[in-house]
One Martini backbone bead per residue (centre of mass of N, CA, C, O) as a GRO file, in nm:
protein
  430
    1MET     BB    1  -4.656  -1.520   2.746
    2ARG     BB    2  -4.779  -1.493   2.996
    3GLY     BB    3  -4.766  -1.501   3.317
    4THR     BB    4  -4.830  -1.713   3.609
    5ALA     BB    5  -4.917  -1.797   3.899
    6LEU     BB    6  -4.766  -2.001   4.135
    7GLY     BB    7  -4.788  -2.257   4.312
    8ALA     BB    8  -4.723  -2.500   4.494
    9ALA     BB    9  -4.406  -2.687   4.474
   10ALA     BB   10  -4.326  -3.027   4.462
   11GLY     BB   11  -4.019  -3.149   4.441
   12ALA     BB   12  -3.702  -3.342   4.319
   13LEU     BB   13  -3.420  -3.160   4.434
   14SER     BB   14  -3.285  -3.219   4.712
   15ALA     BB   15  -3.014  -3.347   4.605
   16CYS     BB   16  -2.928  -3.055   4.470
   17ALA     BB   17  -2.913  -2.903   4.718
   18PRO     BB   18  -2.780  -2.704   4.917
   19SER     BB   19  -2.687  -2.699   5.254
   20ALA     BB   20  -2.801  -2.439   5.288
   21GLY     BB   21  -3.035  -2.263   5.458
   22GLY     BB   22  -3.307  -2.095   5.424
   23GLY     BB   23  -3.281  -1.803   5.617
   24SER     BB   24  -2.983  -1.910   5.778
   25GLY     BB   25  -2.716  -1.775   5.635
   26GLY     BB   26  -2.703  -1.850   5.354
   27THR     BB   27  -2.771  -1.842   5.047
   28THR     BB   28  -2.824  -1.555   4.828
   29LEU     BB   29  -3.060  -1.484   4.582
   30THR     BB   30  -3.087  -1.271   4.297
   31ILE     BB   31  -3.387  -1.175   4.128
   32MET     BB   32  -3.521  -1.085   3.804
   33ALA     BB   33  -3.874  -1.063   3.860
   34PRO     BB   34  -4.195  -1.120   3.851
   35GLU     BB   35  -4.454  -1.179   4.067
   36ASN     BB   36  -4.623  -1.379   3.874
   37GLU     BB   37  -4.361  -1.588   3.893
   38PHE     BB   38  -4.255  -1.477   4.201
   39SER     BB   39  -4.408  -1.526   4.452
   40PRO     BB   40  -4.402  -1.542   4.784
   41GLU     BB   41  -4.498  -1.837   4.793
   42PHE     BB   42  -4.300  -1.949   4.580
   43LEU     BB   43  -4.038  -1.864   4.719
   44LYS     BB   44  -4.070  -2.052   4.959
   45THR     BB   45  -4.062  -2.312   4.799
   46ALA     BB   46  -3.782  -2.267   4.672
   47GLU     BB   47  -3.622  -2.242   4.934
   48GLN     BB   48  -3.692  -2.526   5.042
   49GLU     BB   49  -3.593  -2.691   4.793
   50LEU     BB   50  -3.283  -2.541   4.774
   51GLY     BB   51  -3.157  -2.392   5.031
   52VAL     BB   52  -3.239  -2.081   4.996
   53THR     BB   53  -3.227  -1.737   4.948
   54ILE     BB   54  -3.475  -1.509   4.802
   55LYS     BB   55  -3.442  -1.214   4.603
   56ARG     BB   56  -3.670  -0.984   4.469
   57VAL     BB   57  -3.668  -0.798   4.165
   58GLU     BB   58  -3.775  -0.593   3.946
   59VAL     BB   59  -3.816  -0.543   3.623
   60ASP     BB   60  -3.523  -0.338   3.514
   61PRO     BB   61  -3.302  -0.215   3.296
   62THR     BB   62  -3.174   0.013   3.462
   63LYS     BB   63  -3.113  -0.155   3.716
   64LEU     BB   64  -2.941  -0.366   3.579
   65THR     BB   65  -2.715  -0.180   3.487
   66ALA     BB   66  -2.641  -0.085   3.774
   67MET     BB   67  -2.574  -0.363   3.896
   68LEU     BB   68  -2.350  -0.440   3.697
   69ALA     BB   69  -2.169  -0.180   3.748
   70SER     BB   70  -2.155  -0.230   4.085
   71GLY     BB   71  -2.123  -0.553   4.151
   72THR     BB   72  -2.460  -0.645   4.189
   73ALA     BB   73  -2.550  -0.890   4.046
   74PRO     BB   74  -2.768  -1.084   3.950
   75ASP     BB   75  -2.849  -1.441   3.921
   76LEU     BB   76  -3.133  -1.382   3.776
   77VAL     BB   77  -3.286  -1.315   3.445
   78ARG     BB   78  -3.526  -1.169   3.271
   79GLY     BB   79  -3.612  -1.253   2.920
   80LEU     BB   80  -3.592  -1.209   2.555
   81GLY     BB   81  -3.459  -1.422   2.344
   82ALA     BB   82  -3.536  -1.314   2.053
   83VAL     BB   83  -3.412  -0.993   2.129
   84GLU     BB   84  -3.152  -1.035   2.353
   85THR     BB   85  -2.918  -1.232   2.309
   86PRO     BB   86  -2.710  -1.074   2.131
   87TYR     BB   87  -2.677  -0.837   2.329
   88ILE     BB   88  -2.569  -0.991   2.589
   89VAL     BB   89  -2.332  -1.133   2.442
   90ALA     BB   90  -2.176  -0.892   2.312
   91ARG     BB   91  -2.138  -0.779   2.630
   92ASP     BB   92  -2.062  -1.016   2.825
   93LEU     BB   93  -2.317  -1.095   3.035
   94ALA     BB   94  -2.353  -1.398   2.965
   95LEU     BB   95  -2.376  -1.725   3.060
   96PRO     BB   96  -2.270  -2.012   2.955
   97LEU     BB   97  -2.470  -2.338   2.969
   98ASP     BB   98  -2.366  -2.612   2.849
   99ASP     BB   99  -2.246  -2.763   3.094
  100TYR     BB  100  -2.507  -2.775   3.253
  101PHE     BB  101  -2.682  -2.921   3.046
  102ALA     BB  102  -2.499  -3.179   3.016
  103SER     BB  103  -2.558  -3.252   3.345
  104SER     BB  104  -2.857  -3.268   3.328
  105GLU     BB  105  -3.161  -3.438   3.438
  106LEU     BB  106  -3.394  -3.225   3.321
  107LEU     BB  107  -3.216  -3.089   3.066
  108LYS     BB  108  -3.238  -3.230   2.772
  109ALA     BB  109  -3.150  -3.196   2.452
  110ASP     BB  110  -3.387  -3.391   2.326
  111ASP     BB  111  -3.617  -3.206   2.502
  112ILE     BB  112  -3.562  -2.940   2.359
  113ASP     BB  113  -3.705  -2.698   2.216
  114PRO     BB  114  -3.619  -2.527   1.926
  115VAL     BB  115  -3.695  -2.239   2.026
  116ASN     BB  116  -3.426  -2.217   2.206
  117ASP     BB  117  -3.238  -2.102   1.980
  118VAL     BB  118  -3.276  -1.797   2.060
  119TRP     BB  119  -3.058  -1.862   2.308
  120ARG     BB  120  -2.853  -1.854   2.068
  121TYR     BB  121  -2.496  -1.750   2.009
  122ASP     BB  122  -2.190  -1.705   1.789
  123GLY     BB  123  -2.159  -1.377   1.697
  124SER     BB  124  -2.362  -1.394   1.414
  125VAL     BB  125  -2.577  -1.630   1.488
  126GLN     BB  126  -2.895  -1.694   1.550
  127GLY     BB  127  -2.923  -2.043   1.663
  128GLN     BB  128  -2.618  -2.055   1.736
  129GLY     BB  129  -2.438  -2.206   1.967
  130PRO     BB  130  -2.459  -2.123   2.267
  131ARG     BB  131  -2.627  -2.133   2.566
  132TYR     BB  132  -2.800  -1.853   2.762
  133GLY     BB  133  -3.090  -1.989   2.784
  134MET     BB  134  -3.455  -2.008   2.861
  135ALA     BB  135  -3.769  -2.088   2.815
  136LYS     BB  136  -4.051  -2.119   3.006
  137ASP     BB  137  -4.221  -2.036   2.753
  138TYR     BB  138  -4.434  -2.036   2.447
  139SER     BB  139  -4.503  -1.880   2.122
  140GLN     BB  140  -4.655  -1.834   1.813
  141ASP     BB  141  -4.706  -1.487   1.773
  142ALA     BB  142  -4.855  -1.471   1.470
  143MET     BB  143  -5.091  -1.567   1.573
  144PHE     BB  144  -5.464  -1.580   1.610
  145TRP     BB  145  -5.745  -1.458   1.773
  146TYR     BB  146  -6.108  -1.538   1.767
  147ASN     BB  147  -6.456  -1.431   1.767
  148THR     BB  148  -6.731  -1.589   1.645
  149ALA     BB  149  -6.962  -1.407   1.749
  150LEU     BB  150  -6.864  -1.150   1.591
  151PHE     BB  151  -6.875  -1.276   1.314
  152ASP     BB  152  -7.176  -1.347   1.315
  153ALA     BB  153  -7.287  -1.056   1.365
  154ALA     BB  154  -7.133  -0.957   1.083
  155GLY     BB  155  -7.121  -1.184   0.857
  156VAL     BB  156  -6.838  -1.337   0.889
  157ALA     BB  157  -6.603  -1.534   0.789
  158TYR     BB  158  -6.399  -1.763   0.883
  159PRO     BB  159  -6.101  -1.856   0.931
  160SER     BB  160  -5.874  -2.069   0.876
  161GLU     BB  161  -5.718  -2.344   1.062
  162THR     BB  162  -5.476  -2.406   0.821
  163GLU     BB  163  -5.490  -2.148   0.639
  164PRO     BB  164  -5.357  -1.862   0.549
  165VAL     BB  165  -5.391  -1.542   0.553
  166THR     BB  166  -5.369  -1.249   0.430
  167TYR     BB  167  -5.311  -0.932   0.519
  168ASP     BB  168  -5.533  -0.811   0.341
  169GLN     BB  169  -5.760  -0.996   0.439
  170TRP     BB  170  -5.733  -0.923   0.737
  171LEU     BB  171  -5.806  -0.624   0.705
  172ASP     BB  172  -6.082  -0.660   0.576
  173THR     BB  173  -6.200  -0.809   0.817
  174GLY     BB  174  -6.157  -0.581   1.022
  175LYS     BB  175  -6.352  -0.384   0.882
  176GLU     BB  176  -6.611  -0.565   0.902
  177LEU     BB  177  -6.595  -0.585   1.232
  178THR     BB  178  -6.621  -0.296   1.272
  179GLN     BB  179  -6.779  -0.086   1.522
  180LYS     BB  180  -6.994   0.202   1.526
  181ASP     BB  181  -7.077   0.489   1.758
  182GLY     BB  182  -7.020   0.710   1.578
  183ASP     BB  183  -6.706   0.804   1.710
  184THR     BB  184  -6.734   0.527   1.841
  185THR     BB  185  -6.578   0.227   1.923
  186SER     BB  186  -6.729  -0.083   2.000
  187VAL     BB  187  -6.567  -0.259   1.772
  188TYR     BB  188  -6.278  -0.418   1.713
  189GLY     BB  189  -6.146  -0.605   1.447
  190LEU     BB  190  -5.818  -0.539   1.488
  191SER     BB  191  -5.515  -0.641   1.657
  192ALA     BB  192  -5.168  -0.545   1.534
  193GLY     BB  193  -4.930  -0.523   1.767
  194GLY     BB  194  -4.850  -0.744   1.929
  195LEU     BB  195  -4.511  -0.741   2.087
  196GLY     BB  196  -4.434  -0.519   1.874
  197LEU     BB  197  -4.343  -0.324   1.615
  198PHE     BB  198  -4.074  -0.423   1.500
  199ILE     BB  199  -4.121  -0.732   1.512
  200SER     BB  200  -4.371  -0.721   1.331
  201LEU     BB  201  -4.229  -0.598   1.080
  202ALA     BB  202  -4.018  -0.821   1.054
  203ASN     BB  203  -4.221  -1.044   0.999
  204MET     BB  204  -4.354  -0.927   0.747
  205THR     BB  205  -4.097  -0.911   0.577
  206ALA     BB  206  -4.037  -1.213   0.588
  207SER     BB  207  -4.315  -1.296   0.461
  208ALA     BB  208  -4.228  -1.137   0.185
  209GLY     BB  209  -3.895  -1.226   0.159
  210GLY     BB  210  -3.730  -1.063   0.372
  211SER     BB  211  -3.526  -0.808   0.556
  212LEU     BB  212  -3.463  -0.565   0.795
  213LEU     BB  213  -3.196  -0.702   0.837
  214SER     BB  214  -2.894  -0.747   0.786
  215GLU     BB  215  -2.673  -1.001   0.769
  216ASP     BB  216  -2.496  -0.851   1.012
  217LEU     BB  217  -2.712  -0.684   1.196
  218GLY     BB  218  -2.620  -0.353   1.134
  219ALA     BB  219  -2.896  -0.297   0.963
  220VAL     BB  220  -3.165  -0.106   0.839
  221ASP     BB  221  -3.436  -0.183   0.578
  222PHE     BB  222  -3.723  -0.005   0.448
  223SER     BB  223  -3.650   0.011   0.119
  224SER     BB  224  -3.742  -0.241   0.054
  225PRO     BB  225  -4.003  -0.399  -0.081
  226GLU     BB  226  -4.073  -0.556   0.184
  227GLY     BB  227  -4.056  -0.322   0.386
  228ARG     BB  228  -4.266  -0.139   0.248
  229LYS     BB  229  -4.501  -0.337   0.262
  230ALA     BB  230  -4.518  -0.348   0.568
  231LEU     BB  231  -4.549  -0.042   0.620
  232GLN     BB  232  -4.803  -0.001   0.448
  233TRP     BB  233  -4.985  -0.189   0.603
  234TYR     BB  234  -4.972  -0.037   0.872
  235LEU     BB  235  -5.084   0.229   0.768
  236ASP     BB  236  -5.355   0.112   0.675
  237TYR     BB  237  -5.444   0.008   0.948
  238ALA     BB  238  -5.430   0.275   1.113
  239ARG     BB  239  -5.614   0.447   0.919
  240ALA     BB  240  -5.873   0.253   0.954
  241LYS     BB  241  -5.945   0.210   1.259
  242VAL     BB  242  -5.960  -0.117   1.367
  243GLY     BB  243  -5.729  -0.048   1.582
  244PHE     BB  244  -5.448  -0.037   1.749
  245SER     BB  245  -5.224   0.251   1.796
  246PRO     BB  246  -5.042   0.539   1.821
  247VAL     BB  247  -5.334   0.698   1.763
  248GLU     BB  248  -5.490   0.432   1.918
  249PRO     BB  249  -5.458   0.343   2.209
  250ASN     BB  250  -5.457   0.110   2.455
  251PRO     BB  251  -5.589   0.164   2.770
  252ASP     BB  252  -5.514  -0.140   2.885
  253GLY     BB  253  -5.225  -0.237   2.727
  254TRP     BB  254  -5.401  -0.492   2.634
  255ASP     BB  255  -5.617  -0.734   2.480
  256TRP     BB  256  -5.793  -0.871   2.696
  257PRO     BB  257  -6.015  -0.672   2.790
  258PRO     BB  258  -6.156  -0.634   2.507
  259TYR     BB  259  -6.195  -0.936   2.450
  260GLN     BB  260  -6.358  -1.014   2.704
  261THR     BB  261  -6.591  -0.772   2.632
  262GLY     BB  262  -6.642  -0.762   2.306
  263ARG     BB  263  -6.431  -0.522   2.170
  264LEU     BB  264  -6.271  -0.772   2.029
  265ALA     BB  265  -6.219  -0.994   1.757
  266VAL     BB  266  -5.892  -0.961   1.705
  267SER     BB  267  -5.587  -1.119   1.823
  268TRP     BB  268  -5.229  -1.080   1.819
  269SER     BB  269  -5.201  -1.390   1.959
  270GLY     BB  270  -5.093  -1.656   2.100
  271TYR     BB  271  -5.138  -1.935   2.284
  272TRP     BB  272  -5.119  -1.791   2.567
  273PHE     BB  273  -5.407  -1.653   2.559
  274GLY     BB  274  -5.564  -1.919   2.649
  275GLY     BB  275  -5.533  -1.883   2.957
  276ALA     BB  276  -5.757  -1.664   2.966
  277VAL     BB  277  -5.989  -1.786   2.802
  278ALA     BB  278  -6.043  -2.046   2.981
  279ALA     BB  279  -6.176  -1.869   3.227
  280GLU     BB  280  -6.406  -1.816   2.996
  281ALA     BB  281  -6.653  -2.008   2.896
  282ASP     BB  282  -6.805  -1.843   2.679
  283LEU     BB  283  -6.553  -1.745   2.525
  284ALA     BB  284  -6.424  -2.021   2.470
  285ALA     BB  285  -6.664  -2.125   2.284
  286THR     BB  286  -6.584  -1.872   2.059
  287SER     BB  287  -6.279  -1.945   2.041
  288ARG     BB  288  -5.993  -1.908   1.815
  289LEU     BB  289  -5.706  -2.042   1.639
  290ALA     BB  290  -5.478  -1.905   1.398
  291PRO     BB  291  -5.280  -1.863   1.157
  292ALA     BB  292  -5.035  -1.702   1.024
  293PRO     BB  293  -4.994  -1.462   0.831
  294THR     BB  294  -4.936  -1.359   0.486
  295MET     BB  295  -4.711  -1.174   0.237
  296GLY     BB  296  -4.617  -1.399  -0.009
  297GLY     BB  297  -4.403  -1.571   0.092
  298GLU     BB  298  -4.287  -1.730   0.328
  299ARG     BB  299  -4.397  -1.953   0.547
  300LEU     BB  300  -4.440  -1.826   0.884
  301SER     BB  301  -4.391  -1.890   1.265
  302PRO     BB  302  -4.289  -1.705   1.503
  303CYS     BB  303  -4.106  -1.594   1.785
  304PHE     BB  304  -4.098  -1.289   1.982
  305GLY     BB  305  -3.982  -1.397   2.276
  306ALA     BB  306  -3.901  -1.636   2.474
  307THR     BB  307  -3.955  -1.623   2.774
  308GLY     BB  308  -3.697  -1.600   3.032
  309TYR     BB  309  -3.365  -1.704   3.144
  310TRP     BB  310  -3.055  -1.569   3.286
  311ILE     BB  311  -2.698  -1.571   3.361
  312PRO     BB  312  -2.474  -1.384   3.490
  313LYS     BB  313  -2.135  -1.360   3.491
  314ALA     BB  314  -2.141  -1.177   3.769
  315SER     BB  315  -2.221  -1.395   3.930
  316LYS     BB  316  -2.147  -1.539   4.260
  317GLN     BB  317  -2.387  -1.788   4.209
  318GLN     BB  318  -2.405  -1.996   3.963
  319ASP     BB  319  -2.483  -2.276   4.072
  320GLU     BB  320  -2.738  -2.184   4.227
  321ALA     BB  321  -2.875  -2.053   3.986
  322TRP     BB  322  -2.901  -2.315   3.825
  323GLN     BB  323  -3.083  -2.469   4.021
  324LEU     BB  324  -3.319  -2.277   3.983
  325PHE     BB  325  -3.341  -2.293   3.680
  326GLU     BB  326  -3.383  -2.601   3.655
  327TRP     BB  327  -3.639  -2.622   3.830
  328PHE     BB  328  -3.814  -2.410   3.677
  329MET     BB  329  -3.777  -2.556   3.383
  330GLY     BB  330  -3.800  -2.893   3.488
  331GLY     BB  331  -3.995  -2.900   3.709
  332ASP     BB  332  -4.292  -2.848   3.859
  333PRO     BB  333  -4.331  -2.560   3.748
  334ALA     BB  334  -4.340  -2.651   3.448
  335LYS     BB  335  -4.588  -2.834   3.474
  336GLU     BB  336  -4.784  -2.616   3.572
  337ARG     BB  337  -4.766  -2.430   3.329
  338ALA     BB  338  -4.866  -2.629   3.116
  339ALA     BB  339  -5.149  -2.687   3.252
  340GLY     BB  340  -5.244  -2.372   3.214
  341GLY     BB  341  -5.198  -2.261   2.903
  342TRP     BB  342  -4.966  -2.006   2.890
  343GLY     BB  343  -4.794  -2.211   2.715
  344LEU     BB  344  -4.536  -2.362   2.572
  345PRO     BB  345  -4.321  -2.590   2.642
  346SER     BB  346  -3.968  -2.642   2.647
  347LEU     BB  347  -4.055  -2.937   2.690
  348LEU     BB  348  -4.159  -3.204   2.513
  349SER     BB  349  -4.257  -3.387   2.760
  350LEU     BB  350  -4.491  -3.154   2.839
  351ARG     BB  351  -4.715  -3.167   2.621
  352ALA     BB  352  -4.908  -3.367   2.779
  353ASP     BB  353  -4.995  -3.121   2.991
  354LEU     BB  354  -5.175  -2.991   2.813
  355PRO     BB  355  -5.478  -2.857   2.770
  356THR     BB  356  -5.803  -3.062   2.672
  357GLY     BB  357  -6.099  -3.013   2.820
  358THR     BB  358  -6.175  -2.836   2.572
  359PRO     BB  359  -6.247  -2.742   2.257
  360ALA     BB  360  -6.061  -2.491   2.258
  361GLN     BB  361  -5.804  -2.641   2.350
  362GLU     BB  362  -5.795  -2.842   2.118
  363GLN     BB  363  -5.784  -2.639   1.886
  364ALA     BB  364  -5.528  -2.484   1.966
  365LEU     BB  365  -5.335  -2.727   1.964
  366ALA     BB  366  -5.384  -2.808   1.670
  367ALA     BB  367  -5.289  -2.540   1.546
  368VAL     BB  368  -5.001  -2.552   1.656
  369GLU     BB  369  -4.916  -2.824   1.532
  370ALA     BB  370  -4.962  -2.725   1.233
  371GLU     BB  371  -4.742  -2.477   1.272
  372ALA     BB  372  -4.457  -2.602   1.339
  373ASP     BB  373  -4.327  -2.614   1.042
  374TYR     BB  374  -4.306  -2.269   1.045
  375PHE     BB  375  -4.079  -2.229   1.216
  376LYS     BB  376  -3.867  -1.932   1.292
  377VAL     BB  377  -3.575  -1.761   1.316
  378LEU     BB  378  -3.539  -1.415   1.405
  379SER     BB  379  -3.290  -1.222   1.382
  380PHE     BB  380  -3.113  -1.015   1.604
  381SER     BB  381  -2.951  -0.748   1.722
  382PRO     BB  382  -2.651  -0.665   1.912
  383TYR     BB  383  -2.667  -0.323   1.905
  384VAL     BB  384  -2.978  -0.323   2.006
  385LYS     BB  385  -3.271  -0.246   2.141
  386VAL     BB  386  -3.599  -0.287   2.074
  387GLU     BB  387  -3.700  -0.035   2.231
  388ALA     BB  388  -3.548   0.174   2.054
  389LEU     BB  389  -3.700   0.108   1.789
  390ASP     BB  390  -3.983   0.161   1.897
  391ALA     BB  391  -3.934   0.462   1.962
  392VAL     BB  392  -3.901   0.552   1.672
  393LEU     BB  393  -4.177   0.467   1.573
  394ASN     BB  394  -4.337   0.641   1.788
  395GLN     BB  395  -4.229   0.915   1.676
  396TYR     BB  396  -4.334   0.884   1.352
  397LEU     BB  397  -4.617   0.752   1.311
  398PRO     BB  398  -4.836   0.961   1.382
  399ASP     BB  399  -4.780   1.160   1.146
  400ALA     BB  400  -4.802   0.950   0.921
  401ILE     BB  401  -5.093   0.860   0.974
  402ASN     BB  402  -5.225   1.157   0.976
  403GLY     BB  403  -5.103   1.183   0.708
  404ASP     BB  404  -4.923   1.147   0.373
  405ALA     BB  405  -4.724   0.940   0.412
  406THR     BB  406  -4.504   0.728   0.286
  407ALA     BB  407  -4.328   0.445   0.304
  408ALA     BB  408  -4.072   0.565   0.181
  409SER     BB  409  -4.035   0.817   0.361
  410LEU     BB  410  -4.050   0.673   0.632
  411GLY     BB  411  -3.820   0.473   0.581
  412ASP     BB  412  -3.591   0.682   0.562
  413THR     BB  413  -3.619   0.787   0.850
  414LEU     BB  414  -3.582   0.520   0.999
  415ASN     BB  415  -3.307   0.447   0.890
  416ALA     BB  416  -3.148   0.684   1.005
  417ASP     BB  417  -3.209   0.646   1.312
  418MET     BB  418  -3.153   0.341   1.349
  419ASN     BB  419  -2.858   0.339   1.230
  420ALA     BB  420  -2.743   0.525   1.445
  421LEU     BB  421  -2.789   0.328   1.679
  422LEU     BB  422  -2.623   0.094   1.562
  423ASP     BB  423  -2.353   0.244   1.545
  424GLU     BB  424  -2.327   0.292   1.845
  425GLY     BB  425  -2.328  -0.009   1.923
  426LYS     BB  426  -2.068  -0.092   1.774
  427GLU     BB  427  -1.876   0.081   1.950
  428LEU     BB  428  -1.946  -0.081   2.226
  429VAL     BB  429  -1.855  -0.390   2.093
  430LYS     BB  430  -1.540  -0.382   2.004
   0.00000   0.00000   0.00000
């Protein structure tokens, strides 16, 4: 789900643009977005297309809180729908967008991919209720990429392209693929960090048939059989030193550099990773995308991010913010993103624009289409940010991995600290 720089986009929304001219004293929109999604060149195109001036500020949760508190709210904010929607709705920060969607010529209800249900929340259930945002693109993030050349070199059989491996089989494969040069790891067999520790463990628990979060989303429970199973698997993975973890962090920050250079055989990354793979012809020829592993319960293949945008209730230019939102999500920028292969489009009608020019691109798309039946929304809590729960994991995992802590004892510690954070959050949203 990584963004990619957009080139010039000639849209067809001039009829929707406000009359004020961009940069000439008219409306100024402030957006919180990364430069690789709103580059200076792309901002100029957007300003010309919509007749507004756009000021970009870097994505920063602390800065966002300060802007909201000071009455200078941005007009459009980048966010992760899968883990942020309940949080921003519970705090009455996000503008419900149903009326805008209902009148949109570009974003029709029957054309919106169901993954966007993660941007809906009715106050108790994520996936129901009003829409508060939309993914710019997405992946089913529990799928994984692997390099067949490294499998061949190690004499390891490829995973099935249609049937999921179990997590235990996946770890065994990672051990077989890992190559050591003395105390140095020359090839990591498996990177299982996903897009974050907590959401990865929540996915494993769900795959085992349970849930890390209580039905009311107000408590964490690592002491259930399914939660302990997930935690034990991660401890086994980290202790095996077959991939990156809190005790052996990735110095590059993400999986692409080691995967690109042949130092990583398996990356727990969804379809979006193919945007990078496609740019390397030799690597693309040996790369494949496989189904999400299973922990023995229901087969599922969720989205961990659904990265997109939402409009703050405190925006003073909601209509103009919607025009930018609508164009970015449904106009030429959306078509260009789809053609780049950096994620699945949020509009079903843009599926035809996904790249299929190489065997690797064809294989990846076929794998995704076969996985579509197993998509499921994993509800997240409205009471805490996922980063806070990841911080708790990063606090306790190193000692647990390096020591002899059991999943049960570690789970009790995590329950205590995480549930204290959730209780604090409940007080704030009463």
